[in-house]
Amino acid sequence: MVGKKSGRAQLREEGLARTDNNLEQTTWPVVSMINQKNYYTEFLKRDEQYLAVRYPQEEERARMVREARDKDRALAKGVSTTEATDEAADEAGPSHSRDDPSKLIVLHVGSQNLRIGLGSDALPKSVPMVIARRWEQSESEENEGEPSPKRLKLEGAVPADALPEKWFGEDFADQYMAMSSELRTRMRSNKRRVLPNSKDLVTNFNRRTPPEIISEHNDVDRIDWTELPTDPKKAPEYFTGRAALRIPENSNPRYKLFWPIRNGTFNEVDYAGRNQIYHDLSKIVEDAFRSQLGITSLKDLGNYKCVFIIPDLYERVYVTMILDILMRDLGVGKVSLQQESLSATFGAGYGIACVVDIGAQKSSICCVDEGLCIEESRVNLKMGGADVTETFIKMMLYGHFPYSDMNLNRRYDFLLAEELKQKFCSMDEDSVTVKTWDFHLRASGQDTRKYTFKTYDETMLSVMGLFKPSIFDHSKKLDGRRTVIPRSVDLYDGSPNDPISQAQVTVYEAAAGKPVNGALESGGTTAVASTPQRPGQLNPLNRLNDNETPRSSVAGSPAPEGTSTPNPDRDTPMGDGEQTLIFRDPVLEKTKIADERDRTLPIVPLDQAILESVTQGARGDERKLRDFLGGIMLVGGASKTPGLREFLETRLREQRPFYGKEILVGPPPREFDPQVVIWKGGSVFGRLSPAGNDSWISKAEYDMLGGRLLNNKCMFAW
């Protein structure tokens, strides 16, 4: 009889027993579960983990190690401590001299002039921001030789030369007469003598005065024109700066002037592609380095630092393109960005100010407080001294100017018009009298002509256009906008991301004819805030009110059922469940708003723009409002007009009588030239200690990260 077997024996005999041979079922590593209560990461939580912060620290550490090693090597030779330090500095060379102002370049790019200089220079060099390239026709021969300012084509029996009053249309004539009548009324109210027949005296004198011919050998101030080789094939491809403006009009071969910057941004009318603008800007800056700073080899630029001054309301594409030119095309060692208004306060030594920069084709206004530009106060107006020049010539031609063939498209006429404006234009009412002037017209291949003429109120009314901009010609300022270089968009959602301010938004609305409240209204006293606060935005000043009844909750009460309370985020009212809800695309809305702004020219009177900027800069703080009104500083080339400061101060006091004692418009201190204050501020900023300045962008960093560095390197919100 077979005995009964145990269960373990049966499993072993039948092969059902479990055996463990320590073989893994898979070759994939098995990751154990983490403890959910204790896990932590330091990813991007320290400054050292950012290249923009880590690289300067490593560079500074390497410099200290290098200096210590050189000092020890010098001491080992038996040199004293002081001599060892000097010898180590000499061995380090100019590339490691951080505080050497002769290795600092300050660059301020304008629409008409480029101001450039070294940190050791007292004043910058001014170079025309223009390049002349070989072309089929010159700029004065294009468009069938149409002159500037444009004359209307008159038809009839009377020749056009006898009717200069009708050259510019009835609209210009009516505005000119209205401004002249208003000026006479103002002068009478100020007890100034006004002759009734002043206009007739000027017209009759200019009409019958012929020019005086002066031969070239008798002209002591004759101009040295740019010489071209006799063989047209050997002529250079381009000229820059003053040499470009002195090329004869009928040269062989022909040259055409290109101005890459217009109205503070890229010139998209004369250029057909982005690369052309890029190369022209690069050539102008490179020639300025060679001719003005004496840097003959681009390889030496790696030892230089550059402070690049940008507008307050900049365009991102503009900044990144010029930064790319400096870093990659020219090879500058380090670059730092600085805003214009902040540079003006550095140059003037002000802690708080409202900076009004009136340039050639752009006027910018910004409030600066404690070393920062107040973002909501930035204003950018597309008008300036070039509009004053054109309007001055139009008014002179209207009064039978003896040189009736004046054409601003011609190079020598353009330079002559700028000279006449700087000599004769003034905002002082004492200068509004019948005066006799003369000038010399010098053209290549022609004898010098001396003209004698009289002026009356043209010298003041042309500058008055800054306060009545409708007299200016704005017809071509928006031509080609966004056709060559598209706007900058966000990397993630594609929405426009160029900076904008509340003051600039108000300027756009006023220029478009929309109703606005506050500083841009034509009369009455100002409110402290020109625009209402956005819903849900709390005003911290309200918390300072004492002994008041406690406020209720900020959150609104729920609406009763069945009511049709509109929802601002939808196109249909709430409560109607049968209707289809239409949700808006925020990116599309931002793009539409940006397109509408691109079609609107930001032009308002200068005094109203200043009040709007000051109002937005104060944002309800009465003390700051008074500080900004008492610290208005005029800079820029057009601000050198005599009497403009006093006239602006009077206009502001008329519009804000309650702040009459506080309003003060002053020139830059220490008798600084208003044209170079911004450049001087950039020079002061660049000479600060590099140890406490983290805004320098090195070439190695830029080659690695490109424009993304600006988020960490800019001292303002990029």
PDB file of C-alpha atoms in Angstrom, residues 463-679:
ATOM      1  CA  VAL A 463       8.312 127.008 -34.360  1.00  0.00           C
ATOM      2  CA  MET A 464       4.750 127.574 -33.143  1.00  0.00           C
ATOM      3  CA  GLY A 465       3.872 124.450 -35.132  1.00  0.00           C
ATOM      4  CA  LEU A 466       5.094 122.384 -32.172  1.00  0.00           C
ATOM      5  CA  PHE A 467       2.033 123.678 -30.327  1.00  0.00           C
ATOM      6  CA  LYS A 468      -0.241 123.691 -33.405  1.00  0.00           C
ATOM      7  CA  PRO A 469       0.971 120.609 -35.306  1.00  0.00           C
ATOM      8  CA  SER A 470      -1.787 120.834 -37.914  1.00  0.00           C
ATOM      9  CA  ILE A 471       0.401 123.361 -39.774  1.00  0.00           C
ATOM     10  CA  PHE A 472       2.997 120.626 -40.364  1.00  0.00           C
ATOM     11  CA  ASP A 473       2.862 118.269 -43.325  1.00  0.00           C
ATOM     12  CA  HIS A 474       2.193 114.733 -42.018  1.00  0.00           C
ATOM     13  CA  SER A 475       1.127 113.184 -45.314  1.00  0.00           C
ATOM     14  CA  LYS A 476       4.144 110.880 -45.804  1.00  0.00           C
ATOM     15  CA  LYS A 477       5.085 109.953 -42.251  1.00  0.00           C
ATOM     16  CA  LEU A 478       3.122 106.698 -42.248  1.00  0.00           C
ATOM     17  CA  ASP A 479       4.144 105.583 -45.734  1.00  0.00           C
ATOM     18  CA  GLY A 480       5.611 102.083 -45.792  1.00  0.00           C
ATOM     19  CA  ARG A 481       4.858 101.404 -42.135  1.00  0.00           C
ATOM     20  CA  ARG A 482       5.389  97.673 -41.319  1.00  0.00           C
ATOM     21  CA  THR A 483       5.984  96.806 -44.978  1.00  0.00           C
ATOM     22  CA  VAL A 484       9.686  95.941 -44.676  1.00  0.00           C
ATOM     23  CA  ILE A 485      10.223  95.028 -41.015  1.00  0.00           C
ATOM     24  CA  PRO A 486       7.303  93.404 -39.156  1.00  0.00           C
ATOM     25  CA  ARG A 487       6.595  94.218 -35.549  1.00  0.00           C
ATOM     26  CA  SER A 488       7.960  92.138 -32.713  1.00  0.00           C
ATOM     27  CA  VAL A 489       5.633  89.434 -31.345  1.00  0.00           C
ATOM     28  CA  ASP A 490       5.663  87.248 -28.271  1.00  0.00           C
ATOM     29  CA  LEU A 491       7.513  83.968 -28.641  1.00  0.00           C
ATOM     30  CA  TYR A 492       4.712  81.884 -27.121  1.00  0.00           C
ATOM     31  CA  ASP A 493       1.334  83.298 -28.161  1.00  0.00           C
ATOM     32  CA  GLY A 494       2.314  85.548 -31.105  1.00  0.00           C
ATOM     33  CA  SER A 495       0.818  88.749 -29.673  1.00  0.00           C
ATOM     34  CA  PRO A 496       2.534  92.143 -30.197  1.00  0.00           C
ATOM     35  CA  ASN A 497       4.950  92.840 -27.360  1.00  0.00           C
ATOM     36  CA  ASP A 498       6.405  96.276 -28.107  1.00  0.00           C
ATOM     37  CA  PRO A 499       6.194  98.465 -24.980  1.00  0.00           C
ATOM     38  CA  ILE A 500       3.341 100.958 -24.688  1.00  0.00           C
ATOM     39  CA  SER A 501       2.350 103.420 -21.973  1.00  0.00           C
ATOM     40  CA  GLN A 502      -0.938 104.805 -20.801  1.00  0.00           C
ATOM     41  CA  ALA A 503       0.167 108.313 -21.777  1.00  0.00           C
ATOM     42  CA  GLN A 504       0.968 107.132 -25.311  1.00  0.00           C
ATOM     43  CA  VAL A 505      -2.401 105.359 -25.545  1.00  0.00           C
ATOM     44  CA  THR A 506      -4.099 108.646 -24.658  1.00  0.00           C
ATOM     45  CA  VAL A 507      -2.045 110.419 -27.328  1.00  0.00           C
ATOM     46  CA  TYR A 508      -3.156 107.841 -29.923  1.00  0.00           C
ATOM     47  CA  GLU A 509      -6.793 108.318 -28.934  1.00  0.00           C
ATOM     48  CA  ALA A 510      -6.499 112.094 -29.150  1.00  0.00           C
ATOM     49  CA  ALA A 511      -4.763 111.885 -32.544  1.00  0.00           C
ATOM     50  CA  ALA A 512      -7.472 109.538 -33.825  1.00  0.00           C
ATOM     51  CA  GLY A 513     -10.205 111.964 -32.755  1.00  0.00           C
ATOM     52  CA  LYS A 514     -11.575 109.838 -29.916  1.00  0.00           C
ATOM     53  CA  PRO A 515     -12.879 111.625 -26.802  1.00  0.00           C
ATOM     54  CA  VAL A 516     -10.401 111.578 -23.932  1.00  0.00           C
ATOM     55  CA  ASN A 517     -10.514 112.920 -20.408  1.00  0.00           C
ATOM     56  CA  GLY A 518      -7.908 114.817 -18.451  1.00  0.00           C
ATOM     57  CA  ALA A 519      -4.724 116.454 -19.597  1.00  0.00           C
ATOM     58  CA  LEU A 520      -5.402 116.351 -23.339  1.00  0.00           C
ATOM     59  CA  GLU A 521      -8.655 118.286 -23.071  1.00  0.00           C
ATOM     60  CA  SER A 522      -8.365 121.769 -24.455  1.00  0.00           C
ATOM     61  CA  GLY A 523      -9.489 123.732 -21.430  1.00  0.00           C
ATOM     62  CA  GLY A 524     -10.243 123.798 -17.765  1.00  0.00           C
ATOM     63  CA  THR A 525      -8.280 122.470 -14.845  1.00  0.00           C
ATOM     64  CA  THR A 526      -6.721 119.099 -14.774  1.00  0.00           C
ATOM     65  CA  ALA A 527      -7.739 116.091 -12.815  1.00  0.00           C
ATOM     66  CA  VAL A 528      -4.972 114.310 -10.995  1.00  0.00           C
ATOM     67  CA  ALA A 529      -5.540 111.118 -12.991  1.00  0.00           C
ATOM     68  CA  SER A 530      -6.411 111.426 -16.651  1.00  0.00           C
ATOM     69  CA  THR A 531      -7.775 107.921 -17.116  1.00  0.00           C
ATOM     70  CA  PRO A 532      -9.969 105.889 -14.799  1.00  0.00           C
ATOM     71  CA  GLN A 533      -8.453 102.926 -13.084  1.00  0.00           C
ATOM     72  CA  ARG A 534      -8.998  99.520 -14.553  1.00  0.00           C
ATOM     73  CA  PRO A 535     -11.645  97.351 -12.887  1.00  0.00           C
ATOM     74  CA  GLY A 536     -10.238  95.423  -9.991  1.00  0.00           C
ATOM     75  CA  GLN A 537      -7.222  97.709  -9.610  1.00  0.00           C
ATOM     76  CA  LEU A 538      -6.818  98.972  -6.056  1.00  0.00           C
ATOM     77  CA  ASN A 539      -5.412 102.371  -5.218  1.00  0.00           C
ATOM     78  CA  PRO A 540      -3.057 102.120  -2.232  1.00  0.00           C
ATOM     79  CA  LEU A 541      -3.605 105.811  -1.453  1.00  0.00           C
ATOM     80  CA  ASN A 542      -7.156 105.039  -0.380  1.00  0.00           C
ATOM     81  CA  ARG A 543      -5.813 103.109   2.593  1.00  0.00           C
ATOM     82  CA  LEU A 544      -4.265 106.263   4.017  1.00  0.00           C
ATOM     83  CA  ASN A 545      -7.640 107.822   4.799  1.00  0.00           C
ATOM     84  CA  ASP A 546      -8.212 107.787   8.562  1.00  0.00           C
ATOM     85  CA  ASN A 547     -11.436 107.811  10.580  1.00  0.00           C
ATOM     86  CA  GLU A 548     -13.596 106.509   7.810  1.00  0.00           C
ATOM     87  CA  THR A 549     -16.272 103.902   7.746  1.00  0.00           C
ATOM     88  CA  PRO A 550     -14.816 100.493   6.949  1.00  0.00           C
ATOM     89  CA  ARG A 551     -15.295  99.542   3.333  1.00  0.00           C
ATOM     90  CA  SER A 552     -17.266  96.574   2.186  1.00  0.00           C
ATOM     91  CA  SER A 553     -15.769  93.615   0.385  1.00  0.00           C
ATOM     92  CA  VAL A 554     -14.069  94.265  -2.935  1.00  0.00           C
ATOM     93  CA  ALA A 555     -15.870  91.335  -4.531  1.00  0.00           C
ATOM     94  CA  GLY A 556     -19.229  92.254  -6.045  1.00  0.00           C
ATOM     95  CA  SER A 557     -22.491  90.699  -4.973  1.00  0.00           C
ATOM     96  CA  PRO A 558     -23.876  87.970  -7.216  1.00  0.00           C
ATOM     97  CA  ALA A 559     -26.539  89.103  -9.635  1.00  0.00           C
ATOM     98  CA  PRO A 560     -30.095  87.816  -9.086  1.00  0.00           C
ATOM     99  CA  GLU A 561     -31.270  85.061 -11.351  1.00  0.00           C
ATOM    100  CA  GLY A 562     -33.096  86.067 -14.466  1.00  0.00           C
ATOM    101  CA  THR A 563     -31.410  89.451 -14.879  1.00  0.00           C
ATOM    102  CA  SER A 564     -29.482  90.311 -18.006  1.00  0.00           C
ATOM    103  CA  THR A 565     -26.310  91.765 -16.520  1.00  0.00           C
ATOM    104  CA  PRO A 566     -23.802  92.119 -19.372  1.00  0.00           C
ATOM    105  CA  ASN A 567     -20.506  90.307 -19.151  1.00  0.00           C
ATOM    106  CA  PRO A 568     -17.626  92.332 -20.593  1.00  0.00           C
ATOM    107  CA  ASP A 569     -15.770  89.183 -21.663  1.00  0.00           C
ATOM    108  CA  ARG A 570     -18.559  87.998 -23.961  1.00  0.00           C
ATOM    109  CA  ASP A 571     -20.540  89.452 -26.822  1.00  0.00           C
ATOM    110  CA  THR A 572     -23.944  88.274 -25.531  1.00  0.00           C
ATOM    111  CA  PRO A 573     -25.595  89.049 -22.194  1.00  0.00           C
ATOM    112  CA  MET A 574     -25.671  86.407 -19.537  1.00  0.00           C
ATOM    113  CA  GLY A 575     -28.878  84.733 -18.510  1.00  0.00           C
ATOM    114  CA  ASP A 576     -30.046  83.739 -21.981  1.00  0.00           C
ATOM    115  CA  GLY A 577     -29.066  80.092 -22.284  1.00  0.00           C
ATOM    116  CA  GLU A 578     -30.402  79.668 -25.803  1.00  0.00           C
ATOM    117  CA  GLN A 579     -28.087  82.199 -27.430  1.00  0.00           C
ATOM    118  CA  THR A 580     -24.640  81.134 -28.623  1.00  0.00           C
ATOM    119  CA  LEU A 581     -21.761  82.520 -26.558  1.00  0.00           C
ATOM    120  CA  ILE A 582     -18.976  84.123 -28.634  1.00  0.00           C
ATOM    121  CA  PHE A 583     -15.586  84.120 -26.928  1.00  0.00           C
ATOM    122  CA  ARG A 584     -12.936  86.588 -27.980  1.00  0.00           C
ATOM    123  CA  ASP A 585      -9.386  85.732 -28.956  1.00  0.00           C
ATOM    124  CA  PRO A 586      -7.090  87.956 -26.834  1.00  0.00           C
ATOM    125  CA  VAL A 587      -4.172  87.607 -29.275  1.00  0.00           C
ATOM    126  CA  LEU A 588      -6.345  88.686 -32.199  1.00  0.00           C
ATOM    127  CA  GLU A 589      -7.652  91.664 -30.239  1.00  0.00           C
ATOM    128  CA  LYS A 590      -4.122  92.792 -29.338  1.00  0.00           C
ATOM    129  CA  THR A 591      -3.098  92.476 -32.979  1.00  0.00           C
ATOM    130  CA  LYS A 592      -6.074  94.558 -34.144  1.00  0.00           C
ATOM    131  CA  ILE A 593      -5.272  97.268 -31.595  1.00  0.00           C
ATOM    132  CA  ALA A 594      -1.628  97.306 -32.713  1.00  0.00           C
ATOM    133  CA  ASP A 595      -2.687  97.565 -36.375  1.00  0.00           C
ATOM    134  CA  GLU A 596      -4.947 100.496 -35.550  1.00  0.00           C
ATOM    135  CA  ARG A 597      -2.104 102.265 -33.737  1.00  0.00           C
ATOM    136  CA  ASP A 598       0.202 101.733 -36.708  1.00  0.00           C
ATOM    137  CA  ARG A 599      -2.341 103.536 -38.878  1.00  0.00           C
ATOM    138  CA  THR A 600      -2.543 106.470 -36.436  1.00  0.00           C
ATOM    139  CA  LEU A 601       0.145 109.135 -36.324  1.00  0.00           C
ATOM    140  CA  PRO A 602       0.864 110.173 -32.707  1.00  0.00           C
ATOM    141  CA  ILE A 603       0.706 113.939 -33.074  1.00  0.00           C
ATOM    142  CA  VAL A 604      -0.659 116.278 -30.370  1.00  0.00           C
ATOM    143  CA  PRO A 605       0.467 119.724 -29.181  1.00  0.00           C
ATOM    144  CA  LEU A 606       3.681 119.595 -27.202  1.00  0.00           C
ATOM    145  CA  ASP A 607       2.321 121.276 -24.082  1.00  0.00           C
ATOM    146  CA  GLN A 608      -0.644 118.899 -23.855  1.00  0.00           C
ATOM    147  CA  ALA A 609       1.647 115.890 -24.277  1.00  0.00           C
ATOM    148  CA  ILE A 610       3.835 117.143 -21.423  1.00  0.00           C
ATOM    149  CA  LEU A 611       0.822 117.534 -19.119  1.00  0.00           C
ATOM    150  CA  GLU A 612      -0.394 114.047 -19.994  1.00  0.00           C
ATOM    151  CA  SER A 613       3.029 112.560 -19.280  1.00  0.00           C
ATOM    152  CA  VAL A 614       3.290 114.361 -15.945  1.00  0.00           C
ATOM    153  CA  THR A 615      -0.222 113.298 -14.963  1.00  0.00           C
ATOM    154  CA  GLN A 616       0.447 109.654 -15.734  1.00  0.00           C
ATOM    155  CA  GLY A 617       3.849 109.824 -14.052  1.00  0.00           C
ATOM    156  CA  ALA A 618       2.389 111.138 -10.792  1.00  0.00           C
ATOM    157  CA  ARG A 619      -0.567 108.690 -10.783  1.00  0.00           C
ATOM    158  CA  GLY A 620      -2.451 110.517  -8.055  1.00  0.00           C
ATOM    159  CA  ASP A 621       0.517 111.635  -5.933  1.00  0.00           C
ATOM    160  CA  GLU A 622       0.210 115.392  -5.494  1.00  0.00           C
ATOM    161  CA  ARG A 623       3.791 115.783  -4.309  1.00  0.00           C
ATOM    162  CA  LYS A 624       5.229 113.992  -7.331  1.00  0.00           C
ATOM    163  CA  LEU A 625       2.993 116.009  -9.640  1.00  0.00           C
ATOM    164  CA  ARG A 626       4.447 119.236  -8.301  1.00  0.00           C
ATOM    165  CA  ASP A 627       8.001 117.859  -8.465  1.00  0.00           C
ATOM    166  CA  PHE A 628       7.604 116.872 -12.123  1.00  0.00           C
ATOM    167  CA  LEU A 629       6.041 120.220 -13.058  1.00  0.00           C
ATOM    168  CA  GLY A 630       8.911 122.007 -11.329  1.00  0.00           C
ATOM    169  CA  GLY A 631      11.589 119.911 -13.029  1.00  0.00           C
ATOM    170  CA  ILE A 632      10.768 120.054 -16.748  1.00  0.00           C
ATOM    171  CA  MET A 633      14.038 119.924 -18.668  1.00  0.00           C
ATOM    172  CA  LEU A 634      14.318 120.711 -22.396  1.00  0.00           C
ATOM    173  CA  VAL A 635      16.971 118.804 -24.350  1.00  0.00           C
ATOM    174  CA  GLY A 636      17.547 118.022 -28.011  1.00  0.00           C
ATOM    175  CA  GLY A 637      18.608 120.116 -30.979  1.00  0.00           C
ATOM    176  CA  ALA A 638      15.270 121.865 -31.531  1.00  0.00           C
ATOM    177  CA  SER A 639      15.169 122.968 -27.874  1.00  0.00           C
ATOM    178  CA  LYS A 640      17.999 125.447 -28.603  1.00  0.00           C
ATOM    179  CA  THR A 641      15.486 127.797 -30.266  1.00  0.00           C
ATOM    180  CA  PRO A 642      15.701 131.144 -28.415  1.00  0.00           C
ATOM    181  CA  GLY A 643      12.632 131.863 -26.291  1.00  0.00           C
ATOM    182  CA  LEU A 644      11.160 128.353 -26.565  1.00  0.00           C
ATOM    183  CA  ARG A 645      11.679 127.610 -22.877  1.00  0.00           C
ATOM    184  CA  GLU A 646       9.904 130.765 -21.707  1.00  0.00           C
ATOM    185  CA  PHE A 647       7.071 130.307 -24.192  1.00  0.00           C
ATOM    186  CA  LEU A 648       6.481 126.692 -23.117  1.00  0.00           C
ATOM    187  CA  GLU A 649       6.467 127.728 -19.488  1.00  0.00           C
ATOM    188  CA  THR A 650       3.852 130.383 -20.210  1.00  0.00           C
ATOM    189  CA  ARG A 651       1.659 127.924 -22.115  1.00  0.00           C
ATOM    190  CA  LEU A 652       1.764 125.392 -19.287  1.00  0.00           C
ATOM    191  CA  ARG A 653       0.865 128.042 -16.714  1.00  0.00           C
ATOM    192  CA  GLU A 654      -2.070 129.173 -18.821  1.00  0.00           C
ATOM    193  CA  GLN A 655      -3.452 125.633 -18.954  1.00  0.00           C
ATOM    194  CA  ARG A 656      -2.707 124.829 -15.298  1.00  0.00           C
ATOM    195  CA  PRO A 657      -3.189 128.083 -13.368  1.00  0.00           C
ATOM    196  CA  PHE A 658      -3.414 126.282 -10.007  1.00  0.00           C
ATOM    197  CA  TYR A 659       0.201 125.134 -10.420  1.00  0.00           C
ATOM    198  CA  GLY A 660       1.526 128.445 -11.753  1.00  0.00           C
ATOM    199  CA  LYS A 661       4.172 128.820  -9.045  1.00  0.00           C
ATOM    200  CA  GLU A 662       5.393 125.223  -9.314  1.00  0.00           C
ATOM    201  CA  ILE A 663       5.754 125.049 -13.105  1.00  0.00           C
ATOM    202  CA  LEU A 664       9.346 125.614 -14.152  1.00  0.00           C
ATOM    203  CA  VAL A 665      10.936 124.796 -17.505  1.00  0.00           C
ATOM    204  CA  GLY A 666      14.687 124.978 -17.224  1.00  0.00           C
ATOM    205  CA  PRO A 667      17.665 124.347 -19.485  1.00  0.00           C
ATOM    206  CA  PRO A 668      20.316 121.754 -18.620  1.00  0.00           C
ATOM    207  CA  PRO A 669      22.569 122.955 -15.785  1.00  0.00           C
ATOM    208  CA  ARG A 670      26.213 124.008 -16.001  1.00  0.00           C
ATOM    209  CA  GLU A 671      25.574 125.601 -19.417  1.00  0.00           C
ATOM    210  CA  PHE A 672      25.478 122.232 -21.168  1.00  0.00           C
ATOM    211  CA  ASP A 673      24.614 122.116 -24.827  1.00  0.00           C
ATOM    212  CA  PRO A 674      21.086 120.607 -24.914  1.00  0.00           C
ATOM    213  CA  GLN A 675      22.081 118.475 -27.890  1.00  0.00           C
ATOM    214  CA  VAL A 676      24.748 116.545 -25.986  1.00  0.00           C
ATOM    215  CA  VAL A 677      23.171 116.130 -22.526  1.00  0.00           C
ATOM    216  CA  ILE A 678      21.866 112.655 -23.363  1.00  0.00           C
ATOM    217  CA  TRP A 679      25.238 111.578 -24.738  1.00  0.00           C
TER     218      TRP A 679
END
